[in-house]
């Protein structure tokens, strides 16, 4: 879309003035002294105007500010210093031109800084101060100039206007209830679009009478809902919208306009403030259900398990219809952790777009509602803006709506952010920002409309920063005047938004006082009826396993009994394996990769020594060939941090990309592998959100090293571990967490196994630490082949990627094979009854133990691998303890005793040994408890590693420190 802006300067006067300015810049003495003083007094913004004009005039084939080619070629530049420039064809005199230039400078400054004088704070506490740059005198105008006509050539939609009129138009457009920030946008089309969208109409919509009454109706519903709760449930936390009620008509407008512009689904994310109101008045959750929950009854039907969550965290969905256009709206469940839901919303939007084939992102849109303190303070909001334009994560623009009540709990903005506005974070992606007065509902609805149109037009993020206030304390039991006495004295005097707006409509003759009264009474009656019916209310069927989730089930407590078919025919494995080594004939592959691909080909043809990367690729490839999509994102995941994956091949001549996994068979699923930005929390949150929508895709997030995953701890603790229990939402997300003690120091060794195990209960997640490529293959395939979905955490290897023993044969992927929760001893030993010790372990340390045992020729120590730590494979561990009936039991790990799986495994082993009437407690062989996960000194690492292996295999058990007595103090 191309628009002309500053047409005056791309019009007939432009070459003349710009030429003068150019000559002045080159040599001030070459222009008349009056011009010298004029140009010399120009401040920066004016220079920009002239630079723009100069660029527009002279750049060959240049586009004007709005991308419109300049109509006429520049006049020849006079060569001799002091030569007369051609007379301007339109402006009558130089004085008139100067007036025009000055007016233009003033206009430009209003566009940039008009928001500084806008009246968008309903409390007017800050007071919009005088700003010299917005004062005509700054540009040399005097009172006497106010009524002189100035030629504008259609700037602001005015051909010629007096300065008085120009200033009035500017104030109405830029300093009314709306302050617009858009001049930071670099894309000329976007900037011009906004300018054109707001200037012609002086940034106001002329609403029809029915539209105004509809806004009032929304305000009444919003206000009365809060008021009713306030009276009936006094002192109960509801995090009311009081003071910010215009949120409701604003969101309604966004949904309505979006539905008119082709949006079929919207995903909404928000925190506590006003959430109940949104549930009732946007999501159409019946009042009766809300009141029933307030009265302490369960949210879900009796037969549905789960721990539940507080009322203002629950998600839901609704089908809405606006003037015959349908739109499905889902509100994401969220934890108290502010802004944490943002990336989850984005992931959900992206997955829905993918499901719908909405490549242009026209039909699904995200809306995030923020608090002012939260959007400014939480890094996750910045991370999400950072995701907004990235190929692997973009969602076609999110509409951000800030309920800017100018306080965060008890903290004033001056203490909670360094930037002038809470929305400044959005400038990192040059999003347009509309600050708007929440007490002017028409202005809010107007910007909501423009923001939605902008999103649909440019598919980019946009922000509405609605200034309002919080009528009560942070929650309703809180006393706000302890900390903000002035503000709260001011708020006490403030009529409600609805009162203000109703008055306005009555004054304008749009509604009568009696009509307004009737509207209020109707809403109150509806609320009262619902309140009376609440005690009898029975929740409907839970909505969690519908649509794409139909056929899946929930599962608690019987995981170990499940046996899932995950094998693949050897024929298909070979086909996939060979496809992995194939690339186009004209592709210039890296020399070293030809060797890697040759090695992969050899693995497949010989059927032996398949390595980790191969196991993974076969898992992906086989799922793909079954029509399942695979999406893997993480830092440097395409190549793989450890240069093992090479899922993306790069042409060495032109850097084009070839992804073999997308060339396996016709009709296969799509493989997406994405090098993520350097963020953990937002990317993990995004993938979690994606997995909530799509049960039929294998969605994986990979940490660069597992150590860094704690940067995303809030997503793990608040969503992944408890999501099903709190919100009845399933996820089959896979987290790959490279882990293993290889002497790389404190931050490249431990994925913090203990953290995840501590989160395990009620079969909420699955935690595996596989030792073979084949078992990893089955674990990945099992994610999709099972009839339930649970997040899967994989402690993935580093050294094992190239370990000569950590290989599988093709037959281990083939017919009859499946995931092994526990892998028993593989070497021939003495008779079972004579085995002296069973060493249970998990992950990479197994190979250290195996190699050392073989080196020492020991045949009376069995090494048993627990491949799945959770759900704990109790029956299989019992089987092993029973098999080696006379053996002592030890647990060996590389991690310090306060880390790793030890504290998780210990009580479980004790239970089993007690059950089997075995006298000894399980013993521990591993590092001593430590503050830091690993030493930074390689030698110390090696010594510790040797010692723990030695202890596990031959250390006298009596000497082993007893758990919790000497090891963990
Ligand atoms: C990550 C996080 N840190 C701290 C809190 C505690 N907390 C709850 S609400 C709140 C203030 C939020 O202020 P704002 O974002 O302006 O929203 P408001 O409550 O004013 O609508 C705080 C600090 C939280 N919920 N989440």
mmCIF file with all atom_site columns, C-alpha atoms in Angstrom, residues 93-272:
data_model
loop_
_atom_site.group_PDB
_atom_site.id
_atom_site.type_symbol
_atom_site.label_atom_id
_atom_site.label_alt_id
_atom_site.label_comp_id
_atom_site.label_asym_id
_atom_site.label_entity_id
_atom_site.label_seq_id
_atom_site.pdbx_PDB_ins_code
_atom_site.Cartn_x
_atom_site.Cartn_y
_atom_site.Cartn_z
_atom_site.occupancy
_atom_site.B_iso_or_equiv
_atom_site.pdbx_formal_charge
_atom_site.auth_seq_id
_atom_site.auth_comp_id
_atom_site.auth_asym_id
_atom_site.auth_atom_id
_atom_site.pdbx_PDB_model_num
ATOM 1   C CA . UNK A 1 93  ? 6.620   34.700  -2.171 1.00 0.00 ? 93  UNK A CA 1
ATOM 2   C CA . UNK A 1 94  ? 9.490   33.599  -0.106 1.00 0.00 ? 94  UNK A CA 1
ATOM 3   C CA . UNK A 1 95  ? 7.640   34.635  3.051  1.00 0.00 ? 95  UNK A CA 1
ATOM 4   C CA . UNK A 1 96  ? 4.830   32.309  2.121  1.00 0.00 ? 96  UNK A CA 1
ATOM 5   C CA . UNK A 1 97  ? 7.277   29.500  1.566  1.00 0.00 ? 97  UNK A CA 1
ATOM 6   C CA . UNK A 1 98  ? 8.856   30.125  4.909  1.00 0.00 ? 98  UNK A CA 1
ATOM 7   C CA . UNK A 1 99  ? 5.424   30.000  6.525  1.00 0.00 ? 99  UNK A CA 1
ATOM 8   C CA . UNK A 1 100 ? 4.762   26.712  4.811  1.00 0.00 ? 100 UNK A CA 1
ATOM 9   C CA . UNK A 1 101 ? 8.081   25.237  5.889  1.00 0.00 ? 101 UNK A CA 1
ATOM 10  C CA . UNK A 1 102 ? 7.601   26.339  9.458  1.00 0.00 ? 102 UNK A CA 1
ATOM 11  C CA . UNK A 1 103 ? 4.072   24.989  9.533  1.00 0.00 ? 103 UNK A CA 1
ATOM 12  C CA . UNK A 1 104 ? 5.355   21.738  8.177  1.00 0.00 ? 104 UNK A CA 1
ATOM 13  C CA . UNK A 1 105 ? 7.952   21.555  10.888 1.00 0.00 ? 105 UNK A CA 1
ATOM 14  C CA . UNK A 1 106 ? 5.271   22.128  13.474 1.00 0.00 ? 106 UNK A CA 1
ATOM 15  C CA . UNK A 1 107 ? 3.104   19.421  11.948 1.00 0.00 ? 107 UNK A CA 1
ATOM 16  C CA . UNK A 1 108 ? 5.937   16.971  11.963 1.00 0.00 ? 108 UNK A CA 1
ATOM 17  C CA . UNK A 1 109 ? 6.715   17.631  15.590 1.00 0.00 ? 109 UNK A CA 1
ATOM 18  C CA . UNK A 1 110 ? 3.078   17.063  16.520 1.00 0.00 ? 110 UNK A CA 1
ATOM 19  C CA . UNK A 1 111 ? 3.259   13.706  14.801 1.00 0.00 ? 111 UNK A CA 1
ATOM 20  C CA . UNK A 1 112 ? 6.339   12.815  16.772 1.00 0.00 ? 112 UNK A CA 1
ATOM 21  C CA . UNK A 1 113 ? 5.619   14.407  20.113 1.00 0.00 ? 113 UNK A CA 1
ATOM 22  C CA . UNK A 1 114 ? 1.951   15.302  20.191 1.00 0.00 ? 114 UNK A CA 1
ATOM 23  C CA . UNK A 1 115 ? 1.397   12.455  22.656 1.00 0.00 ? 115 UNK A CA 1
ATOM 24  C CA . UNK A 1 116 ? 3.338   14.436  25.251 1.00 0.00 ? 116 UNK A CA 1
ATOM 25  C CA . UNK A 1 117 ? 0.473   16.911  25.479 1.00 0.00 ? 117 UNK A CA 1
ATOM 26  C CA . UNK A 1 118 ? -2.358  14.455  24.889 1.00 0.00 ? 118 UNK A CA 1
ATOM 27  C CA . UNK A 1 119 ? -4.984  14.019  27.592 1.00 0.00 ? 119 UNK A CA 1
ATOM 28  C CA . UNK A 1 120 ? -5.065  10.285  27.979 1.00 0.00 ? 120 UNK A CA 1
ATOM 29  C CA . UNK A 1 121 ? -4.767  10.097  31.743 1.00 0.00 ? 121 UNK A CA 1
ATOM 30  C CA . UNK A 1 122 ? -8.296  10.135  33.174 1.00 0.00 ? 122 UNK A CA 1
ATOM 31  C CA . UNK A 1 123 ? -6.949  11.194  36.543 1.00 0.00 ? 123 UNK A CA 1
ATOM 32  C CA . UNK A 1 124 ? -4.851  13.952  35.014 1.00 0.00 ? 124 UNK A CA 1
ATOM 33  C CA . UNK A 1 125 ? -2.335  13.440  37.790 1.00 0.00 ? 125 UNK A CA 1
ATOM 34  C CA . UNK A 1 126 ? 0.743   13.954  35.695 1.00 0.00 ? 126 UNK A CA 1
ATOM 35  C CA . UNK A 1 127 ? -0.820  16.906  33.930 1.00 0.00 ? 127 UNK A CA 1
ATOM 36  C CA . UNK A 1 128 ? 0.129   17.279  30.317 1.00 0.00 ? 128 UNK A CA 1
ATOM 37  C CA . UNK A 1 129 ? 2.815   19.860  30.490 1.00 0.00 ? 129 UNK A CA 1
ATOM 38  C CA . UNK A 1 130 ? 3.630   22.624  28.050 1.00 0.00 ? 130 UNK A CA 1
ATOM 39  C CA . UNK A 1 131 ? 6.033   21.408  25.436 1.00 0.00 ? 131 UNK A CA 1
ATOM 40  C CA . UNK A 1 132 ? 8.011   24.122  23.622 1.00 0.00 ? 132 UNK A CA 1
ATOM 41  C CA . UNK A 1 133 ? 8.397   22.114  20.447 1.00 0.00 ? 133 UNK A CA 1
ATOM 42  C CA . UNK A 1 134 ? 4.633   22.023  20.109 1.00 0.00 ? 134 UNK A CA 1
ATOM 43  C CA . UNK A 1 135 ? 4.402   25.804  20.422 1.00 0.00 ? 135 UNK A CA 1
ATOM 44  C CA . UNK A 1 136 ? 4.194   27.748  17.132 1.00 0.00 ? 136 UNK A CA 1
ATOM 45  C CA . UNK A 1 137 ? 6.428   30.494  18.545 1.00 0.00 ? 137 UNK A CA 1
ATOM 46  C CA . UNK A 1 138 ? 9.293   28.025  18.480 1.00 0.00 ? 138 UNK A CA 1
ATOM 47  C CA . UNK A 1 139 ? 9.087   28.217  14.685 1.00 0.00 ? 139 UNK A CA 1
ATOM 48  C CA . UNK A 1 140 ? 9.066   31.983  14.535 1.00 0.00 ? 140 UNK A CA 1
ATOM 49  C CA . UNK A 1 141 ? 5.314   32.445  14.416 1.00 0.00 ? 141 UNK A CA 1
ATOM 50  C CA . UNK A 1 142 ? 3.733   35.190  16.456 1.00 0.00 ? 142 UNK A CA 1
ATOM 51  C CA . UNK A 1 143 ? 0.169   35.805  17.482 1.00 0.00 ? 143 UNK A CA 1
ATOM 52  C CA . UNK A 1 144 ? -0.119  38.091  14.472 1.00 0.00 ? 144 UNK A CA 1
ATOM 53  C CA . UNK A 1 145 ? 0.539   35.140  12.170 1.00 0.00 ? 145 UNK A CA 1
ATOM 54  C CA . UNK A 1 146 ? -2.276  33.025  13.534 1.00 0.00 ? 146 UNK A CA 1
ATOM 55  C CA . UNK A 1 147 ? -4.885  34.027  11.011 1.00 0.00 ? 147 UNK A CA 1
ATOM 56  C CA . UNK A 1 148 ? -2.703  34.261  7.926  1.00 0.00 ? 148 UNK A CA 1
ATOM 57  C CA . UNK A 1 149 ? -3.475  31.535  5.370  1.00 0.00 ? 149 UNK A CA 1
ATOM 58  C CA . UNK A 1 150 ? -0.707  29.042  4.914  1.00 0.00 ? 150 UNK A CA 1
ATOM 59  C CA . UNK A 1 151 ? -0.327  26.838  1.902  1.00 0.00 ? 151 UNK A CA 1
ATOM 60  C CA . UNK A 1 152 ? -0.199  23.149  2.874  1.00 0.00 ? 152 UNK A CA 1
ATOM 61  C CA . UNK A 1 153 ? -0.912  21.364  -0.372 1.00 0.00 ? 153 UNK A CA 1
ATOM 62  C CA . UNK A 1 154 ? -3.074  18.713  1.313  1.00 0.00 ? 154 UNK A CA 1
ATOM 63  C CA . UNK A 1 155 ? -0.926  17.956  4.336  1.00 0.00 ? 155 UNK A CA 1
ATOM 64  C CA . UNK A 1 156 ? -3.394  17.091  7.169  1.00 0.00 ? 156 UNK A CA 1
ATOM 65  C CA . UNK A 1 157 ? -5.967  17.056  4.410  1.00 0.00 ? 157 UNK A CA 1
ATOM 66  C CA . UNK A 1 158 ? -5.787  20.871  4.200  1.00 0.00 ? 158 UNK A CA 1
ATOM 67  C CA . UNK A 1 159 ? -5.050  22.776  1.031  1.00 0.00 ? 159 UNK A CA 1
ATOM 68  C CA . UNK A 1 160 ? -4.610  26.150  2.685  1.00 0.00 ? 160 UNK A CA 1
ATOM 69  C CA . UNK A 1 161 ? -5.382  26.967  6.299  1.00 0.00 ? 161 UNK A CA 1
ATOM 70  C CA . UNK A 1 162 ? -4.663  29.546  8.926  1.00 0.00 ? 162 UNK A CA 1
ATOM 71  C CA . UNK A 1 163 ? -2.139  28.641  11.542 1.00 0.00 ? 163 UNK A CA 1
ATOM 72  C CA . UNK A 1 164 ? -4.894  28.776  14.133 1.00 0.00 ? 164 UNK A CA 1
ATOM 73  C CA . UNK A 1 165 ? -6.792  26.129  12.253 1.00 0.00 ? 165 UNK A CA 1
ATOM 74  C CA . UNK A 1 166 ? -3.702  24.025  11.679 1.00 0.00 ? 166 UNK A CA 1
ATOM 75  C CA . UNK A 1 167 ? -2.930  24.022  15.397 1.00 0.00 ? 167 UNK A CA 1
ATOM 76  C CA . UNK A 1 168 ? -6.505  23.157  16.221 1.00 0.00 ? 168 UNK A CA 1
ATOM 77  C CA . UNK A 1 169 ? -6.427  20.200  13.820 1.00 0.00 ? 169 UNK A CA 1
ATOM 78  C CA . UNK A 1 170 ? -3.110  19.061  15.223 1.00 0.00 ? 170 UNK A CA 1
ATOM 79  C CA . UNK A 1 171 ? -4.336  19.262  18.805 1.00 0.00 ? 171 UNK A CA 1
ATOM 80  C CA . UNK A 1 172 ? -7.477  17.342  17.965 1.00 0.00 ? 172 UNK A CA 1
ATOM 81  C CA . UNK A 1 173 ? -5.536  14.714  16.104 1.00 0.00 ? 173 UNK A CA 1
ATOM 82  C CA . UNK A 1 174 ? -2.517  14.302  18.327 1.00 0.00 ? 174 UNK A CA 1
ATOM 83  C CA . UNK A 1 175 ? -3.336  15.785  21.733 1.00 0.00 ? 175 UNK A CA 1
ATOM 84  C CA . UNK A 1 176 ? -6.884  14.650  22.438 1.00 0.00 ? 176 UNK A CA 1
ATOM 85  C CA . UNK A 1 177 ? -7.788  11.466  24.252 1.00 0.00 ? 177 UNK A CA 1
ATOM 86  C CA . UNK A 1 178 ? -5.293  9.593   22.116 1.00 0.00 ? 178 UNK A CA 1
ATOM 87  C CA . UNK A 1 179 ? -1.538  9.935   22.010 1.00 0.00 ? 179 UNK A CA 1
ATOM 88  C CA . UNK A 1 180 ? -0.068  8.085   19.063 1.00 0.00 ? 180 UNK A CA 1
ATOM 89  C CA . UNK A 1 181 ? 3.501   6.953   18.764 1.00 0.00 ? 181 UNK A CA 1
ATOM 90  C CA . UNK A 1 182 ? 4.281   5.850   15.251 1.00 0.00 ? 182 UNK A CA 1
ATOM 91  C CA . UNK A 1 183 ? 7.067   8.017   13.888 1.00 0.00 ? 183 UNK A CA 1
ATOM 92  C CA . UNK A 1 184 ? 9.661   5.537   15.178 1.00 0.00 ? 184 UNK A CA 1
ATOM 93  C CA . UNK A 1 185 ? 8.436   3.070   12.553 1.00 0.00 ? 185 UNK A CA 1
ATOM 94  C CA . UNK A 1 186 ? 10.936  2.643   9.757  1.00 0.00 ? 186 UNK A CA 1
ATOM 95  C CA . UNK A 1 187 ? 8.607   0.991   7.251  1.00 0.00 ? 187 UNK A CA 1
ATOM 96  C CA . UNK A 1 188 ? 7.308   3.898   5.162  1.00 0.00 ? 188 UNK A CA 1
ATOM 97  C CA . UNK A 1 189 ? 4.091   2.118   4.271  1.00 0.00 ? 189 UNK A CA 1
ATOM 98  C CA . UNK A 1 190 ? 3.171   1.410   7.855  1.00 0.00 ? 190 UNK A CA 1
ATOM 99  C CA . UNK A 1 191 ? 3.967   4.920   8.986  1.00 0.00 ? 191 UNK A CA 1
ATOM 100 C CA . UNK A 1 192 ? 2.035   6.436   6.134  1.00 0.00 ? 192 UNK A CA 1
ATOM 101 C CA . UNK A 1 193 ? -0.889  4.098   6.722  1.00 0.00 ? 193 UNK A CA 1
ATOM 102 C CA . UNK A 1 194 ? -1.281  5.220   10.300 1.00 0.00 ? 194 UNK A CA 1
ATOM 103 C CA . UNK A 1 195 ? -0.833  8.850   9.401  1.00 0.00 ? 195 UNK A CA 1
ATOM 104 C CA . UNK A 1 196 ? -3.479  8.628   6.772  1.00 0.00 ? 196 UNK A CA 1
ATOM 105 C CA . UNK A 1 197 ? -5.795  6.562   8.925  1.00 0.00 ? 197 UNK A CA 1
ATOM 106 C CA . UNK A 1 198 ? -5.815  9.105   11.738 1.00 0.00 ? 198 UNK A CA 1
ATOM 107 C CA . UNK A 1 199 ? -5.196  12.498  10.161 1.00 0.00 ? 199 UNK A CA 1
ATOM 108 C CA . UNK A 1 200 ? -8.059  12.736  7.735  1.00 0.00 ? 200 UNK A CA 1
ATOM 109 C CA . UNK A 1 201 ? -10.581 12.033  10.487 1.00 0.00 ? 201 UNK A CA 1
ATOM 110 C CA . UNK A 1 202 ? -8.695  13.916  13.223 1.00 0.00 ? 202 UNK A CA 1
ATOM 111 C CA . UNK A 1 203 ? -8.268  10.602  14.968 1.00 0.00 ? 203 UNK A CA 1
ATOM 112 C CA . UNK A 1 204 ? -11.933 10.183  15.765 1.00 0.00 ? 204 UNK A CA 1
ATOM 113 C CA . UNK A 1 205 ? -14.659 7.896   14.569 1.00 0.00 ? 205 UNK A CA 1
ATOM 114 C CA . UNK A 1 206 ? -18.133 9.319   14.191 1.00 0.00 ? 206 UNK A CA 1
ATOM 115 C CA . UNK A 1 207 ? -20.052 6.541   15.900 1.00 0.00 ? 207 UNK A CA 1
ATOM 116 C CA . UNK A 1 208 ? -23.686 6.019   15.033 1.00 0.00 ? 208 UNK A CA 1
ATOM 117 C CA . UNK A 1 209 ? -26.272 6.222   17.769 1.00 0.00 ? 209 UNK A CA 1
ATOM 118 C CA . UNK A 1 210 ? -26.733 2.411   17.960 1.00 0.00 ? 210 UNK A CA 1
ATOM 119 C CA . UNK A 1 211 ? -22.947 1.990   18.153 1.00 0.00 ? 211 UNK A CA 1
ATOM 120 C CA . UNK A 1 212 ? -22.777 4.437   21.041 1.00 0.00 ? 212 UNK A CA 1
ATOM 121 C CA . UNK A 1 213 ? -25.581 2.695   22.843 1.00 0.00 ? 213 UNK A CA 1
ATOM 122 C CA . UNK A 1 214 ? -23.783 -0.616  22.313 1.00 0.00 ? 214 UNK A CA 1
ATOM 123 C CA . UNK A 1 215 ? -20.664 0.816   23.917 1.00 0.00 ? 215 UNK A CA 1
ATOM 124 C CA . UNK A 1 216 ? -22.738 2.006   26.851 1.00 0.00 ? 216 UNK A CA 1
ATOM 125 C CA . UNK A 1 217 ? -24.363 -1.397  27.177 1.00 0.00 ? 217 UNK A CA 1
ATOM 126 C CA . UNK A 1 218 ? -20.925 -3.027  27.354 1.00 0.00 ? 218 UNK A CA 1
ATOM 127 C CA . UNK A 1 219 ? -19.811 -0.561  29.993 1.00 0.00 ? 219 UNK A CA 1
ATOM 128 C CA . UNK A 1 220 ? -22.897 -1.199  32.057 1.00 0.00 ? 220 UNK A CA 1
ATOM 129 C CA . UNK A 1 221 ? -22.381 -4.946  31.883 1.00 0.00 ? 221 UNK A CA 1
ATOM 130 C CA . UNK A 1 222 ? -18.757 -4.574  32.793 1.00 0.00 ? 222 UNK A CA 1
ATOM 131 C CA . UNK A 1 223 ? -19.317 -2.205  35.698 1.00 0.00 ? 223 UNK A CA 1
ATOM 132 C CA . UNK A 1 224 ? -22.369 -3.948  37.094 1.00 0.00 ? 224 UNK A CA 1
ATOM 133 C CA . UNK A 1 225 ? -20.629 -7.305  37.068 1.00 0.00 ? 225 UNK A CA 1
ATOM 134 C CA . UNK A 1 226 ? -17.854 -5.986  39.289 1.00 0.00 ? 226 UNK A CA 1
ATOM 135 C CA . UNK A 1 227 ? -20.267 -4.066  41.454 1.00 0.00 ? 227 UNK A CA 1
ATOM 136 C CA . UNK A 1 228 ? -22.391 -7.163  41.982 1.00 0.00 ? 228 UNK A CA 1
ATOM 137 C CA . UNK A 1 229 ? -19.400 -9.263  42.989 1.00 0.00 ? 229 UNK A CA 1
ATOM 138 C CA . UNK A 1 230 ? -18.233 -6.487  45.252 1.00 0.00 ? 230 UNK A CA 1
ATOM 139 C CA . UNK A 1 231 ? -21.526 -6.506  47.115 1.00 0.00 ? 231 UNK A CA 1
ATOM 140 C CA . UNK A 1 232 ? -22.199 -10.234 47.174 1.00 0.00 ? 232 UNK A CA 1
ATOM 141 C CA . UNK A 1 233 ? -18.683 -11.428 47.848 1.00 0.00 ? 233 UNK A CA 1
ATOM 142 C CA . UNK A 1 234 ? -17.225 -8.513  49.749 1.00 0.00 ? 234 UNK A CA 1
ATOM 143 C CA . UNK A 1 235 ? -13.554 -8.891  50.437 1.00 0.00 ? 235 UNK A CA 1
ATOM 144 C CA . UNK A 1 236 ? -13.127 -11.900 48.112 1.00 0.00 ? 236 UNK A CA 1
ATOM 145 C CA . UNK A 1 237 ? -10.274 -11.504 45.661 1.00 0.00 ? 237 UNK A CA 1
ATOM 146 C CA . UNK A 1 238 ? -11.558 -10.839 42.185 1.00 0.00 ? 238 UNK A CA 1
ATOM 147 C CA . UNK A 1 239 ? -8.913  -8.450  40.828 1.00 0.00 ? 239 UNK A CA 1
ATOM 148 C CA . UNK A 1 240 ? -11.700 -6.305  39.503 1.00 0.00 ? 240 UNK A CA 1
ATOM 149 C CA . UNK A 1 241 ? -11.721 -4.240  36.400 1.00 0.00 ? 241 UNK A CA 1
ATOM 150 C CA . UNK A 1 242 ? -13.176 -1.258  38.277 1.00 0.00 ? 242 UNK A CA 1
ATOM 151 C CA . UNK A 1 243 ? -11.639 1.823   36.679 1.00 0.00 ? 243 UNK A CA 1
ATOM 152 C CA . UNK A 1 244 ? -10.673 -0.068  33.544 1.00 0.00 ? 244 UNK A CA 1
ATOM 153 C CA . UNK A 1 245 ? -14.115 -1.195  32.404 1.00 0.00 ? 245 UNK A CA 1
ATOM 154 C CA . UNK A 1 246 ? -13.562 0.097   28.883 1.00 0.00 ? 246 UNK A CA 1
ATOM 155 C CA . UNK A 1 247 ? -11.414 -2.985  28.341 1.00 0.00 ? 247 UNK A CA 1
ATOM 156 C CA . UNK A 1 248 ? -14.617 -4.851  27.553 1.00 0.00 ? 248 UNK A CA 1
ATOM 157 C CA . UNK A 1 249 ? -15.911 -2.688  24.677 1.00 0.00 ? 249 UNK A CA 1
ATOM 158 C CA . UNK A 1 250 ? -12.332 -2.486  23.402 1.00 0.00 ? 250 UNK A CA 1
ATOM 159 C CA . UNK A 1 251 ? -11.845 -6.243  23.205 1.00 0.00 ? 251 UNK A CA 1
ATOM 160 C CA . UNK A 1 252 ? -15.303 -6.601  21.744 1.00 0.00 ? 252 UNK A CA 1
ATOM 161 C CA . UNK A 1 253 ? -14.370 -4.135  19.027 1.00 0.00 ? 253 UNK A CA 1
ATOM 162 C CA . UNK A 1 254 ? -11.146 -5.991  18.294 1.00 0.00 ? 254 UNK A CA 1
ATOM 163 C CA . UNK A 1 255 ? -13.045 -9.249  17.903 1.00 0.00 ? 255 UNK A CA 1
ATOM 164 C CA . UNK A 1 256 ? -15.749 -7.644  15.829 1.00 0.00 ? 256 UNK A CA 1
ATOM 165 C CA . UNK A 1 257 ? -13.415 -5.837  13.461 1.00 0.00 ? 257 UNK A CA 1
ATOM 166 C CA . UNK A 1 258 ? -11.178 -8.882  13.245 1.00 0.00 ? 258 UNK A CA 1
ATOM 167 C CA . UNK A 1 259 ? -14.111 -11.080 12.305 1.00 0.00 ? 259 UNK A CA 1
ATOM 168 C CA . UNK A 1 260 ? -15.074 -8.616  9.578  1.00 0.00 ? 260 UNK A CA 1
ATOM 169 C CA . UNK A 1 261 ? -11.516 -8.734  8.281  1.00 0.00 ? 261 UNK A CA 1
ATOM 170 C CA . UNK A 1 262 ? -11.379 -12.506 8.020  1.00 0.00 ? 262 UNK A CA 1
ATOM 171 C CA . UNK A 1 263 ? -10.179 -13.635 11.437 1.00 0.00 ? 263 UNK A CA 1
ATOM 172 C CA . UNK A 1 264 ? -11.884 -16.881 12.375 1.00 0.00 ? 264 UNK A CA 1
ATOM 173 C CA . UNK A 1 265 ? -10.069 -17.619 15.615 1.00 0.00 ? 265 UNK A CA 1
ATOM 174 C CA . UNK A 1 266 ? -8.566  -15.456 18.305 1.00 0.00 ? 266 UNK A CA 1
ATOM 175 C CA . UNK A 1 267 ? -6.394  -16.652 21.153 1.00 0.00 ? 267 UNK A CA 1
ATOM 176 C CA . UNK A 1 268 ? -6.548  -14.428 24.158 1.00 0.00 ? 268 UNK A CA 1
ATOM 177 C CA . UNK A 1 269 ? -4.034  -14.311 26.991 1.00 0.00 ? 269 UNK A CA 1
ATOM 178 C CA . UNK A 1 270 ? -4.321  -12.215 30.100 1.00 0.00 ? 270 UNK A CA 1
ATOM 179 C CA . UNK A 1 271 ? -3.453  -12.063 33.755 1.00 0.00 ? 271 UNK A CA 1
ATOM 180 C CA . UNK A 1 272 ? -5.600  -11.543 36.842 1.00 0.00 ? 272 UNK A CA 1
#
